[in-house]
Amino acid sequence: MDAASTPTHVACPHCAALNRIPSARLGEDPVCGRCGQPLLDGRPLALTDADFERVTARTELPVIVDLWAPWCGPCRSMAPAFEQAARELKGRALLVKVDTDANPHTAARFQVRSIPTLLKLQQGREVARISGAMPAAQIVRWAGV
């Protein structure tokens, strides 16, 4: 089996199904085999305490997490840059947003002390972290994928 046809596992945030996507097709807007919802459409996904672990631990792509809050000015100003980074990293990483006010368990799990904070997870485990608002190009470079 060549690298292009090797499947990559991506957990569906909508129905929890684990999807096997050929690596060569990750950038082609794959949808969930069970519920038909988009998996990697180039837009950040909003995750909650209830689905965070299920999605991040079972997805083999790097997961870039934006921990933010609605009252945070720098978080709001970085939101368009995070959306742009999601488009640029489509098929190479899964970008997700977690509102720390509405999802305190996830924020506590990673001992988040300031927001915005970006985490890079590999199968649910933190491999990198950076805090502070940044432009899309810097997010993409930091993601390193």
PDB file of C-alpha atoms in Angstrom:
ATOM      1  CA  MET A   1       0.000   0.000   0.000  1.00  0.00           C
ATOM      2  CA  ASP A   2       1.550   3.330  -1.037  1.00  0.00           C
ATOM      3  CA  ALA A   3       1.466   6.479   1.149  1.00  0.00           C
ATOM      4  CA  ALA A   4      -1.262   8.102  -0.977  1.00  0.00           C
ATOM      5  CA  SER A   5      -3.687   5.235  -0.414  1.00  0.00           C
ATOM      6  CA  THR A   6      -2.828   4.675   3.251  1.00  0.00           C
ATOM      7  CA  PRO A   7      -5.944   5.583   5.213  1.00  0.00           C
ATOM      8  CA  THR A   8      -5.978   8.342   7.817  1.00  0.00           C
ATOM      9  CA  HIS A   9      -8.523   8.060  10.625  1.00  0.00           C
ATOM     10  CA  VAL A  10     -10.712  11.095  11.296  1.00  0.00           C
ATOM     11  CA  ALA A  11     -13.404  11.065  13.984  1.00  0.00           C
ATOM     12  CA  CYS A  12     -16.693  12.700  13.018  1.00  0.00           C
ATOM     13  CA  PRO A  13     -17.560  15.490  15.465  1.00  0.00           C
ATOM     14  CA  HIS A  14     -21.239  15.145  14.538  1.00  0.00           C
ATOM     15  CA  CYS A  15     -21.945  11.426  15.097  1.00  0.00           C
ATOM     16  CA  ALA A  16     -18.709   9.993  16.592  1.00  0.00           C
ATOM     17  CA  ALA A  17     -18.082   7.598  13.676  1.00  0.00           C
ATOM     18  CA  LEU A  18     -14.458   6.863  12.894  1.00  0.00           C
ATOM     19  CA  ASN A  19     -13.781   7.421   9.184  1.00  0.00           C
ATOM     20  CA  ARG A  20     -10.902   5.984   7.138  1.00  0.00           C
ATOM     21  CA  ILE A  21      -9.905   8.450   4.430  1.00  0.00           C
ATOM     22  CA  PRO A  22      -7.181   7.696   1.859  1.00  0.00           C
ATOM     23  CA  SER A  23      -4.368  10.185   2.533  1.00  0.00           C
ATOM     24  CA  ALA A  24      -4.453  11.415  -1.069  1.00  0.00           C
ATOM     25  CA  ARG A  25      -8.117  12.438  -0.655  1.00  0.00           C
ATOM     26  CA  LEU A  26      -7.887  14.396   2.631  1.00  0.00           C
ATOM     27  CA  GLY A  27      -8.091  17.751   0.803  1.00  0.00           C
ATOM     28  CA  GLU A  28     -11.180  16.748  -1.223  1.00  0.00           C
ATOM     29  CA  ASP A  29     -13.880  17.702   1.325  1.00  0.00           C
ATOM     30  CA  PRO A  30     -14.475  14.198   2.731  1.00  0.00           C
ATOM     31  CA  VAL A  31     -17.773  13.557   4.472  1.00  0.00           C
ATOM     32  CA  CYS A  32     -18.645  11.126   7.240  1.00  0.00           C
ATOM     33  CA  GLY A  33     -19.588   7.678   5.986  1.00  0.00           C
ATOM     34  CA  ARG A  34     -22.320   7.410   8.625  1.00  0.00           C
ATOM     35  CA  CYS A  35     -24.012  10.831   8.821  1.00  0.00           C
ATOM     36  CA  GLY A  36     -22.783  12.568   5.641  1.00  0.00           C
ATOM     37  CA  GLN A  37     -21.551  15.679   7.503  1.00  0.00           C
ATOM     38  CA  PRO A  38     -18.304  17.369   6.382  1.00  0.00           C
ATOM     39  CA  LEU A  39     -15.113  16.205   8.095  1.00  0.00           C
ATOM     40  CA  LEU A  40     -12.374  18.426   6.657  1.00  0.00           C
ATOM     41  CA  ASP A  41     -14.016  21.298   4.819  1.00  0.00           C
ATOM     42  CA  GLY A  42     -11.452  23.985   5.661  1.00  0.00           C
ATOM     43  CA  ARG A  43     -13.495  25.577   8.455  1.00  0.00           C
ATOM     44  CA  PRO A  44     -12.771  25.390  12.187  1.00  0.00           C
ATOM     45  CA  LEU A  45     -15.053  23.074  14.155  1.00  0.00           C
ATOM     46  CA  ALA A  46     -16.533  24.105  17.488  1.00  0.00           C
ATOM     47  CA  LEU A  47     -15.980  21.370  20.069  1.00  0.00           C
ATOM     48  CA  THR A  48     -17.342  21.021  23.591  1.00  0.00           C
ATOM     49  CA  ASP A  49     -16.237  19.230  26.730  1.00  0.00           C
ATOM     50  CA  ALA A  50     -18.593  16.402  25.692  1.00  0.00           C
ATOM     51  CA  ASP A  51     -17.000  15.714  22.290  1.00  0.00           C
ATOM     52  CA  PHE A  52     -13.446  17.074  22.602  1.00  0.00           C
ATOM     53  CA  GLU A  53     -11.708  13.847  23.648  1.00  0.00           C
ATOM     54  CA  ARG A  54     -13.718  11.661  21.269  1.00  0.00           C
ATOM     55  CA  VAL A  55     -12.714  13.777  18.269  1.00  0.00           C
ATOM     56  CA  THR A  56      -9.126  14.737  19.120  1.00  0.00           C
ATOM     57  CA  ALA A  57      -7.903  11.384  20.467  1.00  0.00           C
ATOM     58  CA  ARG A  58      -9.236   9.384  17.522  1.00  0.00           C
ATOM     59  CA  THR A  59      -8.115  11.708  14.716  1.00  0.00           C
ATOM     60  CA  GLU A  60      -4.713  10.896  13.253  1.00  0.00           C
ATOM     61  CA  LEU A  61      -4.200  14.318  11.667  1.00  0.00           C
ATOM     62  CA  PRO A  62      -2.654  17.010  13.858  1.00  0.00           C
ATOM     63  CA  VAL A  63      -5.397  18.915  15.680  1.00  0.00           C
ATOM     64  CA  ILE A  64      -4.870  22.645  16.218  1.00  0.00           C
ATOM     65  CA  VAL A  65      -7.032  23.895  19.090  1.00  0.00           C
ATOM     66  CA  ASP A  66      -7.965  27.555  19.627  1.00  0.00           C
ATOM     67  CA  LEU A  67      -8.937  28.017  23.281  1.00  0.00           C
ATOM     68  CA  TRP A  68     -10.860  31.284  23.430  1.00  0.00           C
ATOM     69  CA  ALA A  69     -13.741  33.153  25.114  1.00  0.00           C
ATOM     70  CA  PRO A  70     -16.383  35.505  23.679  1.00  0.00           C
ATOM     71  CA  TRP A  71     -15.416  38.398  25.995  1.00  0.00           C
ATOM     72  CA  CYS A  72     -11.721  38.254  24.975  1.00  0.00           C
ATOM     73  CA  GLY A  73     -10.794  41.022  22.523  1.00  0.00           C
ATOM     74  CA  PRO A  74      -7.603  39.358  21.233  1.00  0.00           C
ATOM     75  CA  CYS A  75      -9.539  36.093  20.783  1.00  0.00           C
ATOM     76  CA  ARG A  76     -12.180  37.829  18.672  1.00  0.00           C
ATOM     77  CA  SER A  77      -9.558  39.681  16.640  1.00  0.00           C
ATOM     78  CA  MET A  78      -7.704  36.402  15.919  1.00  0.00           C
ATOM     79  CA  ALA A  79     -10.861  34.529  14.839  1.00  0.00           C
ATOM     80  CA  PRO A  80     -10.633  35.536  11.130  1.00  0.00           C
ATOM     81  CA  ALA A  81      -6.938  34.566  11.067  1.00  0.00           C
ATOM     82  CA  PHE A  82      -7.764  31.162  12.570  1.00  0.00           C
ATOM     83  CA  GLU A  83     -10.461  30.675   9.915  1.00  0.00           C
ATOM     84  CA  GLN A  84      -7.958  31.575   7.184  1.00  0.00           C
ATOM     85  CA  ALA A  85      -5.405  29.163   8.662  1.00  0.00           C
ATOM     86  CA  ALA A  86      -8.077  26.434   8.618  1.00  0.00           C
ATOM     87  CA  ARG A  87      -8.565  27.009   4.884  1.00  0.00           C
ATOM     88  CA  GLU A  88      -4.799  26.929   4.257  1.00  0.00           C
ATOM     89  CA  LEU A  89      -4.292  23.764   6.335  1.00  0.00           C
ATOM     90  CA  LYS A  90      -7.302  21.946   4.839  1.00  0.00           C
ATOM     91  CA  GLY A  91      -6.556  18.244   4.534  1.00  0.00           C
ATOM     92  CA  ARG A  92      -3.331  18.519   6.554  1.00  0.00           C
ATOM     93  CA  ALA A  93      -4.721  19.386  10.010  1.00  0.00           C
ATOM     94  CA  LEU A  94      -8.048  19.648  11.802  1.00  0.00           C
ATOM     95  CA  LEU A  95      -8.626  23.080  13.346  1.00  0.00           C
ATOM     96  CA  VAL A  96     -11.050  23.333  16.245  1.00  0.00           C
ATOM     97  CA  LYS A  97     -12.272  26.041  18.602  1.00  0.00           C
ATOM     98  CA  VAL A  98     -13.173  25.568  22.266  1.00  0.00           C
ATOM     99  CA  ASP A  99     -14.995  28.315  24.186  1.00  0.00           C
ATOM    100  CA  THR A 100     -13.291  28.102  27.593  1.00  0.00           C
ATOM    101  CA  ASP A 101     -16.225  29.743  29.402  1.00  0.00           C
ATOM    102  CA  ALA A 102     -18.719  27.190  28.105  1.00  0.00           C
ATOM    103  CA  ASN A 103     -16.250  24.278  28.329  1.00  0.00           C
ATOM    104  CA  PRO A 104     -14.215  24.680  31.519  1.00  0.00           C
ATOM    105  CA  HIS A 105     -13.237  20.993  31.740  1.00  0.00           C
ATOM    106  CA  THR A 106     -11.167  21.155  28.555  1.00  0.00           C
ATOM    107  CA  ALA A 107      -9.504  24.406  29.646  1.00  0.00           C
ATOM    108  CA  ALA A 108      -8.695  22.894  33.051  1.00  0.00           C
ATOM    109  CA  ARG A 109      -7.385  19.670  31.514  1.00  0.00           C
ATOM    110  CA  PHE A 110      -4.739  21.650  29.631  1.00  0.00           C
ATOM    111  CA  GLN A 111      -4.181  24.125  32.503  1.00  0.00           C
ATOM    112  CA  VAL A 112      -4.910  27.117  30.282  1.00  0.00           C
ATOM    113  CA  ARG A 113      -3.872  30.317  32.076  1.00  0.00           C
ATOM    114  CA  SER A 114      -4.359  32.872  29.301  1.00  0.00           C
ATOM    115  CA  ILE A 115      -6.342  33.132  26.108  1.00  0.00           C
ATOM    116  CA  PRO A 116      -6.117  32.885  23.234  1.00  0.00           C
ATOM    117  CA  THR A 117      -3.999  29.769  23.544  1.00  0.00           C
ATOM    118  CA  LEU A 118      -3.305  27.420  20.662  1.00  0.00           C
ATOM    119  CA  LEU A 119      -2.530  23.762  21.259  1.00  0.00           C
ATOM    120  CA  LYS A 120      -1.200  21.259  18.757  1.00  0.00           C
ATOM    121  CA  LEU A 121      -2.440  17.766  19.582  1.00  0.00           C
ATOM    122  CA  GLN A 122      -1.350  14.474  18.096  1.00  0.00           C
ATOM    123  CA  GLN A 123      -3.997  11.791  18.796  1.00  0.00           C
ATOM    124  CA  GLY A 124      -5.214  13.713  21.829  1.00  0.00           C
ATOM    125  CA  ARG A 125      -1.798  14.425  23.342  1.00  0.00           C
ATOM    126  CA  GLU A 126      -0.387  17.946  23.513  1.00  0.00           C
ATOM    127  CA  VAL A 127       2.819  18.321  21.511  1.00  0.00           C
ATOM    128  CA  ALA A 128       3.056  22.138  21.322  1.00  0.00           C
ATOM    129  CA  ARG A 129       1.478  25.278  22.794  1.00  0.00           C
ATOM    130  CA  ILE A 130       1.590  29.005  22.145  1.00  0.00           C
ATOM    131  CA  SER A 131      -0.397  31.891  23.652  1.00  0.00           C
ATOM    132  CA  GLY A 132      -1.442  35.223  22.200  1.00  0.00           C
ATOM    133  CA  ALA A 133      -3.189  36.414  19.070  1.00  0.00           C
ATOM    134  CA  MET A 134      -1.340  35.922  15.808  1.00  0.00           C
ATOM    135  CA  PRO A 135      -1.924  36.303  12.067  1.00  0.00           C
ATOM    136  CA  ALA A 136      -2.888  33.390   9.847  1.00  0.00           C
ATOM    137  CA  ALA A 137       0.573  32.969   8.331  1.00  0.00           C
ATOM    138  CA  GLN A 138       2.103  32.592  11.795  1.00  0.00           C
ATOM    139  CA  ILE A 139      -0.566  30.043  12.814  1.00  0.00           C
ATOM    140  CA  VAL A 140       0.161  28.007   9.667  1.00  0.00           C
ATOM    141  CA  ARG A 141       3.941  28.158  10.276  1.00  0.00           C
ATOM    142  CA  TRP A 142       3.494  27.234  13.933  1.00  0.00           C
ATOM    143  CA  ALA A 143       1.270  24.257  13.010  1.00  0.00           C
ATOM    144  CA  GLY A 144       4.192  22.914  11.001  1.00  0.00           C
ATOM    145  CA  VAL A 145       2.182  20.615   8.732  1.00  0.00           C
TER     146      VAL A 145
END
